Amino acid sequence: MESIYNYTLDMLKDYMISLGEKPFRSSQIIEWLYRKKIKSFDEMSNIKKSFIEKLKEDFNLDRLECVTKQESQDGTVKFLFRLNDGNLIETVLMNNEYGYSACVTTQVGCNMGCCFCASGMKKKLRNLETSEIVLQVLTASELANIKITHVVVMGIGEPFDNFDNVINFIKILNEPLGLEIGSRHITVSTCGLVPKIYEYAKFPLQVNLAISLHAPNNEIRDMIMPINKSYKIETLVEAIKDYIDVTNRRVTIEYILLSGINDTVSCANQLCDLLHGLNVYVNLIPYNEVKEKPYKRSTKEDMVKFFDILKKRRINVQLRREQGGDIDAACGQLRSNQMKKEGL
Ligand code: SAH
């Protein structure tokens, strides 16, 4: 039996039509699922009994099983969920001045192999279904009793390696009678799967794009991000340009500062040259050290020096503040710690 949370409004409409039901019923169902957050189909008081029985035959309303929930002093809440097949995924709620954002996982493990990242230490086992991404938002919001206003697709996995399910996830998030998360409040982050950036640019909703760049040239990027062997930095920048041209939207560039690797004055200047004239916003991110990895966080001084160079050269830049430092905060570490505990 399939999760009903896999279904976008259009898919529900097709389902209704195939059963000879009125398509407008699908909007009512969306409302029951995401506004009233029903736990049983019997709660749908404006739907006739016989149709409820049909829904029960075809779909389940299962939530995700919560394994652990950690709360940080600063309001960050981190969940470890177990999927029906036993796999573990992480979801984080972050407390920002503009509201809460959810950071969701898109794959079990990741195949991109970025050298600094904890998520990629476990290869991808499978893509998440749309429902498993949707349910992270729904379940986390219910368990923490928090209204989520923003979503970032920056958890474990490469979202553009699970493109269709991520697109359906966005459609469901954005549904006006459902969770109603504004498209401008949704950001997808990619390590740079270039063909999918072109495809994403054509997606009609006004969603945001973030690029994990992390290096100003091919030499360094080849060393820390294997995806750069397939799509060189110039090819990636071309795709970013196209995205900006087509959508007229600013792109976020993520840049983790790794001590002695990509945080030098020369790197900062090369980054300015690379991004010159582009409508981008650079997010400098302090590296969350991972025990099994040799990389170190840049010193405060180096981070500030890097930031100042970008600022002076008129690049839009911010130095991201850290959140959830007192819980298993580093990306993918909650999952890997639990897997160790369970002997996986
Ligand atoms: N695969 C996508 C989304 C998931 S990773 C991507 O690469 O964008 C989300 C972001 O966290 C990426 O920018 C990633 O490079 C970064 N990241 C991974 N490990 C990190 C760590 N230990 N500390 C800080 N950022 C990290």
CSV table of C-alpha atoms and ligand atoms in Angstrom, one decimal:
chain,number,residue,atom,x,y,z
A,1,MET,CA,0.0,0.0,0.0
A,2,GLU,CA,1.4,3.4,-1.0
A,3,SER,CA,1.8,6.5,1.1
A,4,ILE,CA,-0.7,9.2,0.1
A,5,TYR,CA,2.0,11.7,0.7
A,6,ASN,CA,3.6,10.7,-2.6
A,7,TYR,CA,0.7,12.4,-4.4
A,8,THR,CA,0.7,16.0,-5.7
A,9,LEU,CA,-2.6,17.7,-6.3
A,10,ASP,CA,-2.5,16.8,-10.0
A,11,MET,CA,-1.8,13.2,-9.2
A,12,LEU,CA,-4.7,13.1,-6.8
A,13,LYS,CA,-6.9,14.7,-9.5
A,14,ASP,CA,-5.9,11.9,-12.0
A,15,TYR,CA,-6.7,9.4,-9.3
A,16,MET,CA,-10.2,10.9,-8.7
A,17,ILE,CA,-10.9,11.0,-12.4
A,18,SER,CA,-9.8,7.4,-12.9
A,19,LEU,CA,-12.4,6.4,-10.3
A,20,GLY,CA,-15.1,8.6,-11.8
A,21,GLU,CA,-15.0,11.0,-8.8
A,22,LYS,CA,-15.1,14.8,-9.0
A,23,PRO,CA,-11.6,16.2,-9.4
A,24,PHE,CA,-12.3,19.0,-6.9
A,25,ARG,CA,-12.3,16.4,-4.1
A,26,SER,CA,-8.5,16.3,-4.5
A,27,SER,CA,-8.3,19.8,-3.0
A,28,GLN,CA,-10.4,18.7,0.0
A,29,ILE,CA,-8.0,15.8,0.5
A,30,ILE,CA,-5.0,18.0,0.4
A,31,GLU,CA,-6.6,20.2,3.1
A,32,TRP,CA,-7.3,17.2,5.3
A,33,LEU,CA,-3.8,15.9,4.9
A,34,TYR,CA,-1.8,19.0,5.4
A,35,ARG,CA,-4.0,21.5,7.2
A,36,LYS,CA,-6.0,19.3,9.5
A,37,LYS,CA,-3.2,16.8,9.6
A,38,ILE,CA,-5.5,13.8,9.9
A,39,LYS,CA,-4.2,10.5,11.3
A,40,SER,CA,-7.1,8.4,9.9
A,41,PHE,CA,-9.1,8.7,6.7
A,42,ASP,CA,-12.3,8.4,8.8
A,43,GLU,CA,-11.7,12.0,9.9
A,44,MET,CA,-12.6,13.3,6.5
A,45,SER,CA,-16.1,14.3,7.3
A,46,ASN,CA,-17.0,15.9,3.9
A,47,ILE,CA,-16.0,12.8,2.0
A,48,LYS,CA,-18.5,10.0,1.4
A,49,LYS,CA,-18.0,6.7,3.3
A,50,SER,CA,-17.6,4.5,0.2
A,51,PHE,CA,-14.8,6.7,-1.1
A,52,ILE,CA,-13.1,6.7,2.3
A,53,GLU,CA,-13.1,2.9,2.1
A,54,LYS,CA,-11.5,3.1,-1.3
A,55,LEU,CA,-8.8,5.5,0.0
A,56,LYS,CA,-8.1,3.1,2.9
A,57,GLU,CA,-7.6,0.3,0.4
A,58,ASP,CA,-5.2,2.2,-1.8
A,59,PHE,CA,-3.2,4.4,0.6
A,60,ASN,CA,-1.6,4.7,4.1
A,61,LEU,CA,-1.2,7.7,6.3
A,62,ASP,CA,1.9,6.4,8.1
A,63,ARG,CA,4.2,9.0,9.7
A,64,LEU,CA,8.0,8.5,10.1
A,65,GLU,CA,9.2,6.7,13.2
A,66,CYS,CA,11.2,9.1,15.4
A,67,VAL,CA,14.4,7.5,16.8
A,68,THR,CA,15.8,10.5,18.5
A,69,LYS,CA,15.0,14.1,18.9
A,70,GLN,CA,17.6,16.5,20.1
A,71,GLU,CA,17.1,20.1,21.1
A,72,SER,CA,19.8,22.7,21.2
A,73,GLN,CA,20.0,25.8,23.4
A,74,ASP,CA,19.6,28.0,20.3
A,75,GLY,CA,16.3,26.4,19.3
A,76,THR,CA,17.7,24.0,16.7
A,77,VAL,CA,15.8,20.6,16.8
A,78,LYS,CA,17.4,17.6,15.2
A,79,PHE,CA,15.5,14.4,14.4
A,80,LEU,CA,16.6,11.0,13.4
A,81,PHE,CA,13.9,9.1,11.7
A,82,ARG,CA,13.6,5.4,10.7
A,83,LEU,CA,12.0,4.6,7.4
A,84,ASN,CA,9.8,1.6,6.8
A,85,ASP,CA,12.7,-0.4,5.4
A,86,GLY,CA,14.8,0.3,8.5
A,87,ASN,CA,17.0,3.0,7.0
A,88,LEU,CA,17.8,6.1,9.0
A,89,ILE,CA,17.5,9.7,7.9
A,90,GLU,CA,18.1,13.1,9.5
A,91,THR,CA,15.9,16.2,9.5
A,92,VAL,CA,16.8,19.5,11.2
A,93,LEU,CA,14.6,22.4,12.2
A,94,MET,CA,16.5,25.7,12.4
A,95,ASN,CA,15.4,28.8,14.4
A,96,ASN,CA,15.9,31.9,12.3
A,97,GLU,CA,14.8,35.5,13.0
A,98,TYR,CA,12.3,35.1,10.1
A,99,GLY,CA,10.8,31.8,11.4
A,100,TYR,CA,11.7,28.1,11.4
A,101,SER,CA,13.2,26.4,8.4
A,102,ALA,CA,13.4,22.6,7.9
A,103,CYS,CA,16.5,21.0,6.4
A,104,VAL,CA,15.5,17.8,4.7
A,105,THR,CA,17.3,14.6,3.5
A,106,THR,CA,16.7,13.4,-0.1
A,107,GLN,CA,18.7,10.1,-0.2
A,108,VAL,CA,19.8,7.3,2.1
A,109,GLY,CA,23.5,8.0,1.9
A,110,CYS,CA,25.1,9.9,-0.9
A,111,ASN,CA,27.3,9.1,-3.9
A,112,MET,CA,28.9,12.4,-4.6
A,113,GLY,CA,31.9,11.6,-2.4
A,114,CYS,CA,32.8,15.2,-1.3
A,115,CYS,CA,35.9,14.6,0.7
A,116,PHE,CA,35.0,16.8,3.7
A,117,CYS,CA,31.5,15.5,4.2
A,118,ALA,CA,30.2,12.9,6.7
A,119,SER,CA,27.1,12.0,4.7
A,120,GLY,CA,29.1,10.6,1.8
A,121,MET,CA,31.0,8.2,4.0
A,122,LYS,CA,28.0,5.8,3.5
A,123,LYS,CA,27.3,5.2,-0.2
A,124,LYS,CA,23.8,5.9,-1.5
A,125,LEU,CA,21.5,3.0,-0.8
A,126,ARG,CA,18.5,4.5,-2.5
A,127,ASN,CA,16.6,7.6,-3.3
A,128,LEU,CA,13.9,8.8,-0.9
A,129,GLU,CA,10.3,8.7,-2.1
A,130,THR,CA,8.5,12.0,-2.4
A,131,SER,CA,6.4,11.0,0.7
A,132,GLU,CA,9.5,10.3,2.8
A,133,ILE,CA,10.7,13.9,2.1
A,134,VAL,CA,7.2,15.4,2.6
A,135,LEU,CA,6.8,13.4,5.9
A,136,GLN,CA,10.1,14.8,7.3
A,137,VAL,CA,8.5,18.3,7.2
A,138,LEU,CA,5.1,17.1,8.5
A,139,THR,CA,6.4,14.8,11.2
A,140,ALA,CA,9.1,17.2,12.5
A,141,SER,CA,6.6,20.1,12.6
A,142,GLU,CA,4.1,17.9,14.5
A,143,LEU,CA,6.6,16.5,17.0
A,144,ALA,CA,8.2,19.8,17.8
A,145,ASN,CA,4.9,21.7,17.6
A,146,ILE,CA,6.6,24.3,15.4
A,147,LYS,CA,5.2,26.0,12.3
A,148,ILE,CA,7.7,25.6,9.4
A,149,THR,CA,7.9,28.6,7.1
A,150,HIS,CA,11.0,27.8,5.1
A,151,VAL,CA,12.5,24.6,3.6
A,152,VAL,CA,16.1,24.0,2.6
A,153,VAL,CA,16.9,20.8,0.7
A,154,MET,CA,20.4,20.6,2.2
A,155,GLY,CA,20.3,17.4,4.3
A,156,ILE,CA,21.9,14.1,3.4
A,157,GLY,CA,22.0,13.3,-0.3
A,158,GLU,CA,22.2,15.1,-3.6
A,159,PRO,CA,18.7,16.4,-4.5
A,160,PHE,CA,19.4,16.6,-8.2
A,161,ASP,CA,20.3,12.9,-8.2
A,162,ASN,CA,16.7,12.4,-7.1
A,163,PHE,CA,15.3,15.1,-9.3
A,164,ASP,CA,11.7,14.0,-10.0
A,165,ASN,CA,10.8,13.1,-6.4
A,166,VAL,CA,12.3,16.4,-5.2
A,167,ILE,CA,10.2,18.3,-7.8
A,168,ASN,CA,7.1,16.6,-6.6
A,169,PHE,CA,8.1,17.3,-3.0
A,170,ILE,CA,8.3,21.0,-3.9
A,171,LYS,CA,4.9,21.0,-5.6
A,172,ILE,CA,3.3,19.5,-2.5
A,173,LEU,CA,5.1,21.9,-0.1
A,174,ASN,CA,3.8,24.9,-2.2
A,175,GLU,CA,0.2,23.7,-2.5
A,176,PRO,CA,-2.0,26.7,-1.3
A,177,LEU,CA,-4.5,24.5,0.5
A,178,GLY,CA,-1.7,22.4,2.0
A,179,LEU,CA,1.5,23.4,3.8
A,180,GLU,CA,1.5,26.6,1.7
A,181,ILE,CA,5.2,27.1,1.9
A,182,GLY,CA,6.0,29.9,-0.5
A,183,SER,CA,8.2,29.0,-3.4
A,184,ARG,CA,10.6,31.8,-2.5
A,185,HIS,CA,11.0,30.2,0.9
A,186,ILE,CA,12.2,26.9,-0.7
A,187,THR,CA,15.9,26.4,-1.6
A,188,VAL,CA,17.5,23.4,-3.2
A,189,SER,CA,21.2,22.9,-2.8
A,190,THR,CA,23.3,21.0,-5.3
A,191,CYS,CA,27.0,20.1,-5.6
A,192,GLY,CA,26.7,20.9,-9.3
A,193,LEU,CA,24.9,18.3,-11.5
A,194,VAL,CA,25.0,20.7,-14.4
A,195,PRO,CA,22.3,19.2,-16.7
A,196,LYS,CA,19.8,19.3,-13.8
A,197,ILE,CA,20.6,23.0,-13.1
A,198,TYR,CA,19.4,23.7,-16.7
A,199,GLU,CA,16.3,21.7,-16.1
A,200,TYR,CA,15.6,23.3,-12.7
A,201,ALA,CA,15.8,26.7,-14.3
A,202,LYS,CA,12.8,25.8,-16.4
A,203,PHE,CA,10.7,24.6,-13.4
A,204,PRO,CA,7.8,27.1,-13.3
A,205,LEU,CA,7.8,27.8,-9.5
A,206,GLN,CA,10.0,30.6,-8.2
A,207,VAL,CA,12.1,28.3,-6.0
A,208,ASN,CA,15.7,29.2,-5.1
A,209,LEU,CA,19.0,27.5,-6.0
A,210,ALA,CA,22.1,27.1,-3.9
A,211,ILE,CA,25.4,25.8,-5.3
A,212,SER,CA,28.0,24.1,-3.1
A,213,LEU,CA,31.0,25.6,-4.8
A,214,HIS,CA,33.6,25.3,-2.0
A,215,ALA,CA,36.6,26.1,-4.3
A,216,PRO,CA,37.6,29.0,-6.6
A,217,ASN,CA,39.4,26.8,-9.3
A,218,ASN,CA,39.5,23.3,-10.8
A,219,GLU,CA,42.6,22.3,-9.0
A,220,ILE,CA,41.2,22.6,-5.5
A,221,ARG,CA,37.6,21.6,-6.5
A,222,ASP,CA,38.9,18.4,-8.2
A,223,MET,CA,40.7,17.5,-5.0
A,224,ILE,CA,37.7,17.9,-2.7
A,225,MET,CA,34.6,17.3,-4.9
A,226,PRO,CA,34.7,14.4,-7.3
A,227,ILE,CA,31.7,15.9,-9.2
A,228,ASN,CA,34.2,18.5,-10.6
A,229,LYS,CA,35.8,15.7,-12.7
A,230,SER,CA,32.5,15.4,-14.6
A,231,TYR,CA,31.6,19.1,-14.7
A,232,LYS,CA,34.4,21.6,-14.6
A,233,ILE,CA,34.0,24.9,-12.7
A,234,GLU,CA,33.6,26.9,-16.0
A,235,THR,CA,30.8,24.6,-17.1
A,236,LEU,CA,29.1,25.0,-13.7
A,237,VAL,CA,29.4,28.8,-13.8
A,238,GLU,CA,27.9,28.7,-17.3
A,239,ALA,CA,24.9,26.8,-15.9
A,240,ILE,CA,24.6,29.3,-13.0
A,241,LYS,CA,24.6,32.2,-15.6
A,242,ASP,CA,21.8,30.4,-17.6
A,243,TYR,CA,19.8,29.9,-14.4
A,244,ILE,CA,20.1,33.6,-13.5
A,245,ASP,CA,19.2,34.7,-17.1
A,246,VAL,CA,16.1,32.4,-17.3
A,247,THR,CA,14.8,32.9,-13.8
A,248,ASN,CA,16.0,36.4,-12.9
A,249,ARG,CA,16.7,35.1,-9.4
A,250,ARG,CA,19.8,35.5,-7.3
A,251,VAL,CA,21.8,32.3,-6.7
A,252,THR,CA,23.4,31.4,-3.3
A,253,ILE,CA,27.0,30.2,-3.5
A,254,GLU,CA,28.0,28.0,-0.5
A,255,TYR,CA,31.6,28.0,0.4
A,256,ILE,CA,32.9,26.0,3.4
A,257,LEU,CA,36.1,27.4,4.7
A,258,LEU,CA,38.7,24.6,5.1
A,259,SER,CA,41.9,25.6,6.8
A,260,GLY,CA,44.9,25.7,4.4
A,261,ILE,CA,42.8,24.3,1.6
A,262,ASN,CA,40.5,26.9,0.2
A,263,ASP,CA,40.7,29.8,2.7
A,264,THR,CA,43.8,31.7,1.5
A,265,VAL,CA,43.9,35.3,0.3
A,266,SER,CA,44.7,34.0,-3.2
A,267,CYS,CA,41.6,31.8,-3.1
A,268,ALA,CA,39.4,34.7,-2.0
A,269,ASN,CA,40.6,36.8,-4.9
A,270,GLN,CA,40.1,34.0,-7.4
A,271,LEU,CA,36.6,33.5,-6.1
A,272,CYS,CA,35.9,37.2,-6.7
A,273,ASP,CA,37.2,36.9,-10.3
A,274,LEU,CA,35.1,33.8,-10.9
A,275,LEU,CA,31.9,35.4,-9.5
A,276,HIS,CA,32.4,38.9,-10.8
A,277,GLY,CA,29.3,40.4,-12.3
A,278,LEU,CA,27.0,37.5,-11.4
A,279,ASN,CA,23.9,38.0,-9.4
A,280,VAL,CA,25.0,35.8,-6.5
A,281,TYR,CA,25.1,35.8,-2.7
A,282,VAL,CA,28.1,34.0,-1.1
A,283,ASN,CA,27.5,32.1,2.1
A,284,LEU,CA,30.8,31.5,3.9
A,285,ILE,CA,30.3,28.5,6.1
A,286,PRO,CA,32.5,27.5,9.1
A,287,TYR,CA,33.4,23.8,8.6
A,288,ASN,CA,31.9,21.4,11.0
A,289,GLU,CA,34.8,19.1,11.7
A,290,VAL,CA,34.2,15.4,11.1
A,291,LYS,CA,36.2,13.0,13.3
A,292,GLU,CA,37.1,10.6,10.4
A,293,LYS,CA,38.3,13.4,8.1
A,294,PRO,CA,41.6,15.3,8.1
A,295,TYR,CA,40.0,18.7,7.4
A,296,LYS,CA,40.1,21.5,9.9
A,297,ARG,CA,37.9,24.6,10.3
A,298,SER,CA,39.6,27.8,9.3
A,299,THR,CA,40.6,30.1,12.1
A,300,LYS,CA,38.4,33.0,13.0
A,301,GLU,CA,41.1,35.4,11.6
A,302,ASP,CA,41.3,33.6,8.2
A,303,MET,CA,37.5,33.6,7.9
A,304,VAL,CA,37.3,37.3,8.6
A,305,LYS,CA,40.1,38.0,6.2
A,306,PHE,CA,38.4,36.0,3.5
A,307,PHE,CA,35.1,37.7,4.2
A,308,ASP,CA,36.7,41.2,4.0
A,309,ILE,CA,38.3,40.6,0.6
A,310,LEU,CA,34.9,39.6,-0.8
A,311,LYS,CA,33.2,42.5,0.8
A,312,LYS,CA,35.9,45.0,-0.5
A,313,ARG,CA,35.5,43.6,-4.0
A,314,ARG,CA,31.7,44.2,-3.8
A,315,ILE,CA,30.6,40.6,-3.7
A,316,ASN,CA,27.4,40.0,-1.6
A,317,VAL,CA,28.7,37.9,1.2
A,318,GLN,CA,27.8,36.7,4.7
A,319,LEU,CA,29.6,34.6,7.2
A,320,ARG,CA,27.1,32.1,8.3
A,321,ARG,CA,26.5,31.8,12.1
A,322,GLU,CA,26.6,28.3,13.5
A,323,GLN,CA,23.6,26.5,14.8
A,324,GLY,CA,23.1,23.5,16.9
A,325,GLY,CA,26.7,23.3,18.0
A,326,ASP,CA,25.9,21.6,21.2
A,327,ILE,CA,24.1,18.6,19.6
A,328,ASP,CA,25.4,16.2,16.9
A,329,ALA,CA,25.3,19.1,14.5
A,330,ALA,CA,27.6,18.3,11.7
A,331,CYS,CA,25.9,17.2,8.6
A,332,GLY,CA,25.2,13.5,8.6
A,333,GLN,CA,26.7,12.8,12.0
A,334,LEU,CA,23.6,12.0,13.9
A,335,ARG,CA,22.9,9.2,11.4
A,336,SER,CA,26.4,7.9,11.3
A,337,ASN,CA,26.6,7.9,15.2
A,338,GLN,CA,23.3,5.9,15.4
A,339,MET,CA,24.5,3.5,12.7
A,340,LYS,CA,27.6,2.8,14.8
A,341,LYS,CA,25.5,2.2,17.9
A,342,GLU,CA,23.4,-0.3,16.0
A,343,GLY,CA,26.5,-1.9,14.5
A,344,LEU,CA,25.7,-1.0,10.9
B,1,SAH,N1,24.3,17.5,-2.0
B,1,SAH,C1,23.8,18.8,-1.8
B,1,SAH,C2,23.0,19.1,-0.5
B,1,SAH,C3,23.5,18.4,0.7
B,1,SAH,S1,24.9,19.0,1.5
B,1,SAH,C4,25.0,19.8,-1.9
B,1,SAH,O1,26.1,19.4,-2.0
B,1,SAH,O2,24.7,21.0,-1.9
B,1,SAH,C5,24.5,20.6,2.1
B,1,SAH,C6,25.7,21.5,2.3
B,1,SAH,O3,26.5,21.2,3.5
B,1,SAH,C7,26.7,21.5,1.2
B,1,SAH,O4,27.1,22.8,0.9
B,1,SAH,C8,27.8,20.7,1.8
B,1,SAH,O5,29.0,20.9,1.0
B,1,SAH,C9,27.8,21.2,3.2
B,1,SAH,N2,28.6,20.3,4.1
B,1,SAH,C10,28.8,19.0,4.1
B,1,SAH,N3,29.6,18.6,5.1
B,1,SAH,C11,29.8,19.7,5.9
B,1,SAH,C12,30.5,19.9,7.1
B,1,SAH,N4,31.1,19.0,7.7
B,1,SAH,N5,30.5,21.2,7.6
B,1,SAH,C13,29.9,22.2,6.9
B,1,SAH,N6,29.2,22.0,5.8
B,1,SAH,C14,29.1,20.8,5.2
